[in-house]
Coordinates of C-alpha atoms in Angstrom, one line a residue:
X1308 CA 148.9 92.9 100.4
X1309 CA 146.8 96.0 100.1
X1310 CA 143.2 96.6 99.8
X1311 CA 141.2 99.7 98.7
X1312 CA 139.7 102.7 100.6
X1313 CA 136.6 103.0 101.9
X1314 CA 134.4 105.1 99.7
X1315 CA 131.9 107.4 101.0
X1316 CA 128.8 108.6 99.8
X1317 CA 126.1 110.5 100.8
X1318 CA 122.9 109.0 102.6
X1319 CA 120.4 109.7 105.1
X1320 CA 118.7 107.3 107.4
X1321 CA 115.2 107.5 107.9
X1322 CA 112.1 106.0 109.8
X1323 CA 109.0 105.4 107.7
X1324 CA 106.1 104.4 109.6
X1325 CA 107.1 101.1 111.1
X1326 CA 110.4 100.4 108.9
X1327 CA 113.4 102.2 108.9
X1328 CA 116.3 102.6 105.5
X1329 CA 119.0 104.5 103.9
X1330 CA 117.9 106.5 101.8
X1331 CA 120.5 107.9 98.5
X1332 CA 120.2 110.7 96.0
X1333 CA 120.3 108.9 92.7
X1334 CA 123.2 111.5 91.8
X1335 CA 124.9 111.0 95.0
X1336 CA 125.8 107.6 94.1
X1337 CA 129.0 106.0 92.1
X1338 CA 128.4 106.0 88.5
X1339 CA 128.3 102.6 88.2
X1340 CA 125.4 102.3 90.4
X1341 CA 123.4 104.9 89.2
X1342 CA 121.7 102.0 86.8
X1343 CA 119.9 98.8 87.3
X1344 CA 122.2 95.9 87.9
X1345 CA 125.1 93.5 90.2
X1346 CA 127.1 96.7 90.8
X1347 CA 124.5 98.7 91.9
X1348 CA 122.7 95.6 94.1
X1349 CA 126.5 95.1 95.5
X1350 CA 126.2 98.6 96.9
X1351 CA 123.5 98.3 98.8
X1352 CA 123.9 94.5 100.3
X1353 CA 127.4 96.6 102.0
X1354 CA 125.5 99.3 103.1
X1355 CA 122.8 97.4 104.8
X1356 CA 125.6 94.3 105.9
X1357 CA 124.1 91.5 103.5
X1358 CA 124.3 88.9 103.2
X1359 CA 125.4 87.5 106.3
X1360 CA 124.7 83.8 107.4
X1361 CA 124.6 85.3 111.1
X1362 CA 121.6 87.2 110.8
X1363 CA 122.5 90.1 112.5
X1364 CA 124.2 92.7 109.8
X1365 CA 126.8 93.7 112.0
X1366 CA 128.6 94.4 109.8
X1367 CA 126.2 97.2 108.1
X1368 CA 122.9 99.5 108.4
X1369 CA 120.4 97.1 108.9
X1370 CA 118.7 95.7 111.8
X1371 CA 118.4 92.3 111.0
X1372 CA 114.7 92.3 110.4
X1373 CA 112.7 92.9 107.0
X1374 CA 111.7 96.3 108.8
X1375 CA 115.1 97.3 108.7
X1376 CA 116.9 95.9 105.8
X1377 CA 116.0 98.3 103.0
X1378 CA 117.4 100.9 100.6
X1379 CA 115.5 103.9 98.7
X1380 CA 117.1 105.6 95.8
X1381 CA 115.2 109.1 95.3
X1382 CA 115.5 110.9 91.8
X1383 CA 114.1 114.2 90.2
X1384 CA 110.4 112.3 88.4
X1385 CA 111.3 111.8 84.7
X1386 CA 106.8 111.5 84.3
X1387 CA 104.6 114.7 84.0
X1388 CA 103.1 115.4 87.2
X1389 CA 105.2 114.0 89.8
X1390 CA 107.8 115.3 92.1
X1391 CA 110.4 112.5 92.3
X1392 CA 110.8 108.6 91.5
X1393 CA 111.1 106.4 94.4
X1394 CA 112.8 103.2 94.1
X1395 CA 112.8 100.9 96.4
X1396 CA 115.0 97.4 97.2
X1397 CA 114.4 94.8 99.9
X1398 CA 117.5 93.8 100.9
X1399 CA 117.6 90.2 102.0
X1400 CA 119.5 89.5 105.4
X1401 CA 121.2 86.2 105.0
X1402 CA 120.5 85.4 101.2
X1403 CA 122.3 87.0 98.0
X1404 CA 120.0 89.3 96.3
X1405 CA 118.0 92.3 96.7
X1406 CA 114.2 92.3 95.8
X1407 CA 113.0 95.2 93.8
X1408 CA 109.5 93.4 92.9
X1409 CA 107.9 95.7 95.1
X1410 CA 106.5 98.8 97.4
X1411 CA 107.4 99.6 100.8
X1412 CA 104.5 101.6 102.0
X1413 CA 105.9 103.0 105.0
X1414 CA 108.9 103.9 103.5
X1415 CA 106.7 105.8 101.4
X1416 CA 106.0 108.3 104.3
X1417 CA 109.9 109.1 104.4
X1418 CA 110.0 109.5 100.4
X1419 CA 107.6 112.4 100.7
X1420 CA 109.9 114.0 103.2
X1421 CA 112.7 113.4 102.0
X1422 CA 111.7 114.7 98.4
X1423 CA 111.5 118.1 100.7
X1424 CA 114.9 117.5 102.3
X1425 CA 116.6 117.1 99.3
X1426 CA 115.0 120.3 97.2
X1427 CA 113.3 118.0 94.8
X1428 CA 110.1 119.8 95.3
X1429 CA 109.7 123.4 93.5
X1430 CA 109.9 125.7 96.1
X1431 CA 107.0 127.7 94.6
X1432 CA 104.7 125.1 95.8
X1433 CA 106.0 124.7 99.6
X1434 CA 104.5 127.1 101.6
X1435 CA 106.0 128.4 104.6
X1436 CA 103.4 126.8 107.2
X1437 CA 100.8 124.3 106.2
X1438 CA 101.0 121.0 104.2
X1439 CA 102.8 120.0 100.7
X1440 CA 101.5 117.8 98.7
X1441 CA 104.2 115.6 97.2
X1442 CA 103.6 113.8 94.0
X1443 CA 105.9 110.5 93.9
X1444 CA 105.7 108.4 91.3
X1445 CA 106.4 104.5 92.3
X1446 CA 109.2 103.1 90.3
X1447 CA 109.5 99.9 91.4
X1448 CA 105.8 99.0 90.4
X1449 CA 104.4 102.6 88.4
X1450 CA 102.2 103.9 90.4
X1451 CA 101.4 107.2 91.8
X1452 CA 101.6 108.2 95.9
X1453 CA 100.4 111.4 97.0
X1454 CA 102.1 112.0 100.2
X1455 CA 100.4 114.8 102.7
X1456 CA 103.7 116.4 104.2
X1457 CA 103.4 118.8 107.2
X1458 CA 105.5 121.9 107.0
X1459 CA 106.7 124.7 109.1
X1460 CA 108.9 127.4 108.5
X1461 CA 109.6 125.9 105.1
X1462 CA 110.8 122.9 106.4
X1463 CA 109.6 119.4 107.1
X1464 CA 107.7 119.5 110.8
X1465 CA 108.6 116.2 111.6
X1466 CA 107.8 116.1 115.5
X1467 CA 104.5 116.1 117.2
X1468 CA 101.6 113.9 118.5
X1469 CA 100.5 111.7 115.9
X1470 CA 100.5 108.1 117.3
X1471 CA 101.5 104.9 115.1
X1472 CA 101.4 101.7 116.8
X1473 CA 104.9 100.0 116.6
X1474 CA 106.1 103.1 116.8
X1475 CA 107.1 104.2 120.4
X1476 CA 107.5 107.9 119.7
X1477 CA 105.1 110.5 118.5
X1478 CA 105.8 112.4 115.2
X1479 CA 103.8 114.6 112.7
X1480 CA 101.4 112.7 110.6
X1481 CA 101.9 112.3 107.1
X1482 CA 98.4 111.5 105.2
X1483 CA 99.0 108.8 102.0
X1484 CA 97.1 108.6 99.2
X1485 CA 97.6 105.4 97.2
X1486 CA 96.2 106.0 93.7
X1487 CA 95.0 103.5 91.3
X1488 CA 96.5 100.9 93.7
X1489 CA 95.7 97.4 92.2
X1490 CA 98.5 95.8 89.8
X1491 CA 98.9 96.9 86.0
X1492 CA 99.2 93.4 84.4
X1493 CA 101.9 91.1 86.0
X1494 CA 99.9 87.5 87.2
X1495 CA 97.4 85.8 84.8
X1496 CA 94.7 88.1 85.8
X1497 CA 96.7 90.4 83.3
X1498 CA 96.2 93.3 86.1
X1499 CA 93.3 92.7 87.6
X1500 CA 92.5 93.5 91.4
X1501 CA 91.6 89.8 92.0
X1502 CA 93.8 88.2 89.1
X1503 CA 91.8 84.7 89.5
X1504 CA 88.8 86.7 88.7
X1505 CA 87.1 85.1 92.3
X1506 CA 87.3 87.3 95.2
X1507 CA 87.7 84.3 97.1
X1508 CA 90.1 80.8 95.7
X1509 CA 90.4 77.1 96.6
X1510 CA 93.8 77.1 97.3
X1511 CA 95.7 73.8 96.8
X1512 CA 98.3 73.8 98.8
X1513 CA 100.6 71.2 98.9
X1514 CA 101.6 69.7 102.3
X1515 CA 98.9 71.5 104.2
X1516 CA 95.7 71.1 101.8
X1517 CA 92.7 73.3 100.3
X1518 CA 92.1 76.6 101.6
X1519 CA 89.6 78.9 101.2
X1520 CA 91.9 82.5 99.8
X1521 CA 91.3 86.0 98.7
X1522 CA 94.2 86.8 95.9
X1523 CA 94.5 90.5 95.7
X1524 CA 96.8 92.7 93.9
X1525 CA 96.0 96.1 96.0
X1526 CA 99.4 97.9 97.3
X1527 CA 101.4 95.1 96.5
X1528 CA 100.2 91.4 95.9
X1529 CA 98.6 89.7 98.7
X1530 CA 97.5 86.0 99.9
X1531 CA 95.0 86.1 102.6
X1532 CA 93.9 83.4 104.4
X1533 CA 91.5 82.8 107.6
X1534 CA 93.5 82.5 110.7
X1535 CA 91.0 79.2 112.2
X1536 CA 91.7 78.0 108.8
X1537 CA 95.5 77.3 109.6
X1538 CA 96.0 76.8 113.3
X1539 CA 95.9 80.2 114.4
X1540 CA 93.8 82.9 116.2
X1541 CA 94.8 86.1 114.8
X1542 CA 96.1 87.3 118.1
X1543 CA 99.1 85.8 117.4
X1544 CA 102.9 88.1 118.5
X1545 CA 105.8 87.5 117.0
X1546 CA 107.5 84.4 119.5
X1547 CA 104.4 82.6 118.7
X1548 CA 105.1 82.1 114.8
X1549 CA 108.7 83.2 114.6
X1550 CA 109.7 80.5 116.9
X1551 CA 107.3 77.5 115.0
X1552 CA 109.3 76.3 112.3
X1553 CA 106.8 74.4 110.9
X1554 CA 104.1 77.4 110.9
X1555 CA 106.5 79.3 109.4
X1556 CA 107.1 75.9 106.8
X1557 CA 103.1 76.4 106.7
X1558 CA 103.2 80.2 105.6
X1559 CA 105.5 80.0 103.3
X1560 CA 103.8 76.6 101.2
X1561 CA 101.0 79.2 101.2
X1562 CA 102.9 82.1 99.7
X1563 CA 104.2 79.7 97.1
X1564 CA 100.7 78.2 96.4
X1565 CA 99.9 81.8 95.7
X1566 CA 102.2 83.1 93.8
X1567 CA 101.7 80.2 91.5
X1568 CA 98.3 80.7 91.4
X1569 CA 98.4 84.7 91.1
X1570 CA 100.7 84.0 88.2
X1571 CA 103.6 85.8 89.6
X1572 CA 106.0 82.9 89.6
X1573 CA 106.2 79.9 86.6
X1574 CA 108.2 77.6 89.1
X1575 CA 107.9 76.9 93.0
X1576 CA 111.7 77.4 92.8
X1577 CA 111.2 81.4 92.0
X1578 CA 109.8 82.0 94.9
X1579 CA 113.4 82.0 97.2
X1580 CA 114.3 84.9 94.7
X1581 CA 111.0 86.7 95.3
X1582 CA 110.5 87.1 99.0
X1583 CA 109.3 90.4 98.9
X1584 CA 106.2 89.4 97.3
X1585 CA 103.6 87.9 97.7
X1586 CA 102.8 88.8 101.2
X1587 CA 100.7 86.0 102.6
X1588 CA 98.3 87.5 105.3
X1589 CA 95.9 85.7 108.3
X1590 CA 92.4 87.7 109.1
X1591 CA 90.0 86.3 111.9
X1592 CA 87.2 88.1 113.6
X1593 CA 87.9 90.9 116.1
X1594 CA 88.9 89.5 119.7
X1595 CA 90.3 90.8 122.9
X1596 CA 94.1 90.6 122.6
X1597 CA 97.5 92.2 124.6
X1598 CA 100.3 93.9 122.1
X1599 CA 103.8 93.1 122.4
X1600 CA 103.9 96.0 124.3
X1601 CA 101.7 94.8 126.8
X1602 CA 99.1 97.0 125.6
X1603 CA 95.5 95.6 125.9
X1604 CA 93.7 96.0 123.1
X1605 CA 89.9 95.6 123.3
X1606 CA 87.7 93.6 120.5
X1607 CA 85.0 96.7 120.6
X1608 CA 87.7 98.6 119.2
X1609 CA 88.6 96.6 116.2
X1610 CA 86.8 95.3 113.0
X1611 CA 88.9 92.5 112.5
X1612 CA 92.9 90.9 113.3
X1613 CA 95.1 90.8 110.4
X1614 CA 98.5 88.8 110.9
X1615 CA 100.9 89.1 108.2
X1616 CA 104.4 87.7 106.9
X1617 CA 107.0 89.4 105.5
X1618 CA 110.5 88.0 104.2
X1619 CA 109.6 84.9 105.8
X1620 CA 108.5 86.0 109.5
X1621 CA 105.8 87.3 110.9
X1622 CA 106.1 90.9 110.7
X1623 CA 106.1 93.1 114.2
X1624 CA 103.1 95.4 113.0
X1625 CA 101.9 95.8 109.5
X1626 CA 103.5 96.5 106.0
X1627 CA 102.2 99.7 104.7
X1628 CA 101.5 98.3 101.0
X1629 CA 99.9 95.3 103.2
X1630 CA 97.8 98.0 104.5
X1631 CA 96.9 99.4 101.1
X1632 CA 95.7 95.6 100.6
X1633 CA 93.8 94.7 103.7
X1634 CA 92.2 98.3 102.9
X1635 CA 90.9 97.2 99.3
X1636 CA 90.1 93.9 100.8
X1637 CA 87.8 94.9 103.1
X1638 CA 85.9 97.1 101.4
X1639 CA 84.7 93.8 99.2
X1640 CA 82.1 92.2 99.9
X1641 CA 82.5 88.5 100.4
X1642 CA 86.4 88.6 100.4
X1643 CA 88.0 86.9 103.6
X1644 CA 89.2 90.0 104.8
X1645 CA 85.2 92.1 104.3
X1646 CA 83.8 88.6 106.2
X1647 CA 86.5 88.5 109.1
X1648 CA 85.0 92.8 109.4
X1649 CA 81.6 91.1 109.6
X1650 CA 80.9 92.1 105.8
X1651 CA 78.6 94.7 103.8
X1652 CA 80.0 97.6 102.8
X1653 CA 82.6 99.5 104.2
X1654 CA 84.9 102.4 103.2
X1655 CA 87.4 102.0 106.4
X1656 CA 88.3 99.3 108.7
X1657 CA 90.1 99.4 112.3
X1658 CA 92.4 96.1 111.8
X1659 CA 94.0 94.9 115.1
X1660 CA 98.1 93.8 114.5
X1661 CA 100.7 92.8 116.7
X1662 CA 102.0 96.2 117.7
X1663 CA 98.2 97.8 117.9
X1664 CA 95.6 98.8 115.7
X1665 CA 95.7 100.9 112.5
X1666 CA 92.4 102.3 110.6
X1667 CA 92.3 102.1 106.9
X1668 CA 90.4 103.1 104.1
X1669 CA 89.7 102.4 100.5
X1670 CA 87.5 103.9 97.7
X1671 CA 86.1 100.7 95.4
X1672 CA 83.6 100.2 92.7
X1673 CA 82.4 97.8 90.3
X1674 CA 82.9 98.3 86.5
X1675 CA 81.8 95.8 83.9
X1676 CA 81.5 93.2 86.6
X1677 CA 85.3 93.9 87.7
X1678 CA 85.9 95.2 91.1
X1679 CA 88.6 98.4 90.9
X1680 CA 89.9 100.8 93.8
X1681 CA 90.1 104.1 93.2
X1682 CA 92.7 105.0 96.6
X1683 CA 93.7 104.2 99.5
X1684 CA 94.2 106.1 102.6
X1685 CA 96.0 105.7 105.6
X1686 CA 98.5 108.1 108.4
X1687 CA 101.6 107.5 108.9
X1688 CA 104.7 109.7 110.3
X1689 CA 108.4 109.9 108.8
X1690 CA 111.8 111.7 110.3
X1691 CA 115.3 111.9 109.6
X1692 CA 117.3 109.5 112.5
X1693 CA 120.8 110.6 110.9
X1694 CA 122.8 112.2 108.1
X1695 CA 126.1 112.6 106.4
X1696 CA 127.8 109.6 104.8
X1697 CA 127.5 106.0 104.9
X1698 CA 131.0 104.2 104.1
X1699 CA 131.6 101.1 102.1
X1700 CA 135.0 99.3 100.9
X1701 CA 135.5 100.3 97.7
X1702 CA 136.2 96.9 96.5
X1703 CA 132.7 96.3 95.8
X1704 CA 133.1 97.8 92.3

């Protein structure tokens, strides 16, 4: 019997912020997955080593954690004003299927330098030394990121001595705007930043009971609930919920209960298809706590502790588009997340996580009664780990 060559195609594997992915030129890739679909899906499950009922992609790029299981495909921008389009797909570990319902904000740093590294930016506008501003235009959910890029000698600085907790390195900084950041219209709120029209919910949930929830479509969709509310503290690592099957059976009833409720699923059932989003997030007070790098981290230094889940554990620092949503949050008065801060108003929040603290800002108003958000602005830092050509069996197509 004989089986078919590997095919290789070219990629480039990149940290962004707190995740890491393979990143493809849209051109760069077989025909037959240069559109949406199975063939194209198929691609990037091999490349990444999904699915695989041991949990460990071995066999692939990822690093069997939601951080770490992604793919980016990077094109010239087909709308007026922007650079490139940035596609992103979630690539689940152990199930079959990739998630394209959302944003990865962190992976958003890398797509701003990478739009450099590939030439997709007019060299006109790159200076030799100083900072490009990269327009990127969101495909996955059409929206517009403004990505601050460093740049020396005409080419991407990506060292120096910006610090980002969960990060162990220091790197340049990359400044991200988030424009316009609440949904367009998916959910019953028909794009509304609180789709309910409440900026805070009962939340039946079933199994676990009523809880008080703020519903937010800012960055990507978001259910945030107090920590005291559910059993926890908000100082919680990793071992603590990854390890508690029930909490995790507790999160994910919630994330169901609010997807339903947010409109972004008809059926309970959609929801294994749609791990990606909603994110379902804990907030309490601020409070003395130690990272999972044994750093302490003092409650003077915080506004609040933000928890959050993503692809079903609880994720080692923070989501970038969770950011973008405990941002908005918190800049509402009366929402969970604005209380946990202590409430009023506030343009930028210091939110402790499991790998540290991260500040945040957000620029809201009111209009006709609605609450909208302008931006939303956070640091992050992006580099290159490796590139060349990432080889898959060419069976796949």
């Amino acid at each position: 019997m004989t089986y078919p060559a590997q095919i290789r195609i070219p990629a480039t594997y990149m940290r962004g912020g707190t995740s890491k992915g393979v990143f493809f030129r849209l051109e760069d890739l077989p025909e037959a997955a240069r559109v949406p679909g199975k063939t194209r899906d198929r691609l990037l499950q091999r490349v990444i080593g999904s699915p695989d009922p041991y949990g460990k992609q071995t066999d692939g790029m990822g690093g069997a954690t939601s951080s770490t299981s992604k793919c980016v495909i990077v094109a010239p921008s087909a709308q007026p004003g922007h650079d490139i389009d940035y596609l992103y797909g979630q690539v689940s570990i152990d199930e079959d299927f990739v998630d394209w319902s959302g944003n990865c904000g962190n992976l958003s740093t890398a797509a701003g330098a990478f739009a450099l590294h590939a030439g997709y930016v007019d060299k006109a506008r790159v200076p030799d030394n100083g900072v490009v501003v990269v327009r990127i235009w969101q495909a996955n959910i059409g929206k517009t990121i403004l990505a601050h890029v460093p740049v020396t000698d005409g080419r991407v600085q990506e060292t120096g001595g910006f610090e980002l907790d969960g990060v162990t390195f220091p790197a340049a900084e990359i400044v991200l705007e988030f424009l316009d950041p609440a949904d367009d219209g998916e959910g019953e709120g028909g794009g509304a930043m609180f789709p309910t029209g409440y900026v805070v919910d009962a939340l039946d949930v079933p199994g676990v009971g009523t809880l008080q929830a703020t519903l937010i479509t800012a960055g990507i969709p978001t259910v945030f609930v107090d920590a005291a509310a559910i059993g926890f503290t908000g100082t919680e690592l990793q071992p603590a919920v990854n390890g508690d099957p029930a909490a995790l059976a507790k999160l994910e009833a919630i994330r169901v209960a609010g997807a339903l409720r947010m409109g972004l699923i008809e059926t309970p059932a959609e929801a294994a298809t749609r791990q990606h989003t909603p994110k379902v997030a804990f907030a309490a007070p601020a409070g003395d706590y130690v990272t999972s790098a044994g750093k302490p981290v003092a409650a003077g230094d915080i506004d609040l502790l933000v928890r959050a889940m993503s692809m079903g554990k609880l994720h080692h620092a923070m989501m970038g588009t969770a950011s973008v949503a405990i941002a908005t949050a918190a800049a509402v008065p009366g929402t969970l997340v604005n209380l946990a801060a202590g409430g009023g108003l506030r343009e930028a929040v210091r939110f402790g996580h499991p790998s540290g603290t991260l500040r945040v800002g957000a620029a809201v108003k009111q209009v006709d009664g609605e609450w909208t958000v302008a931006k939303a602005v956070m640091s992050r830092s992006a580099r290159i780990l490796m590139e060349g050509w990432v080889r898959v069996p060419g069976d796949i197509f």
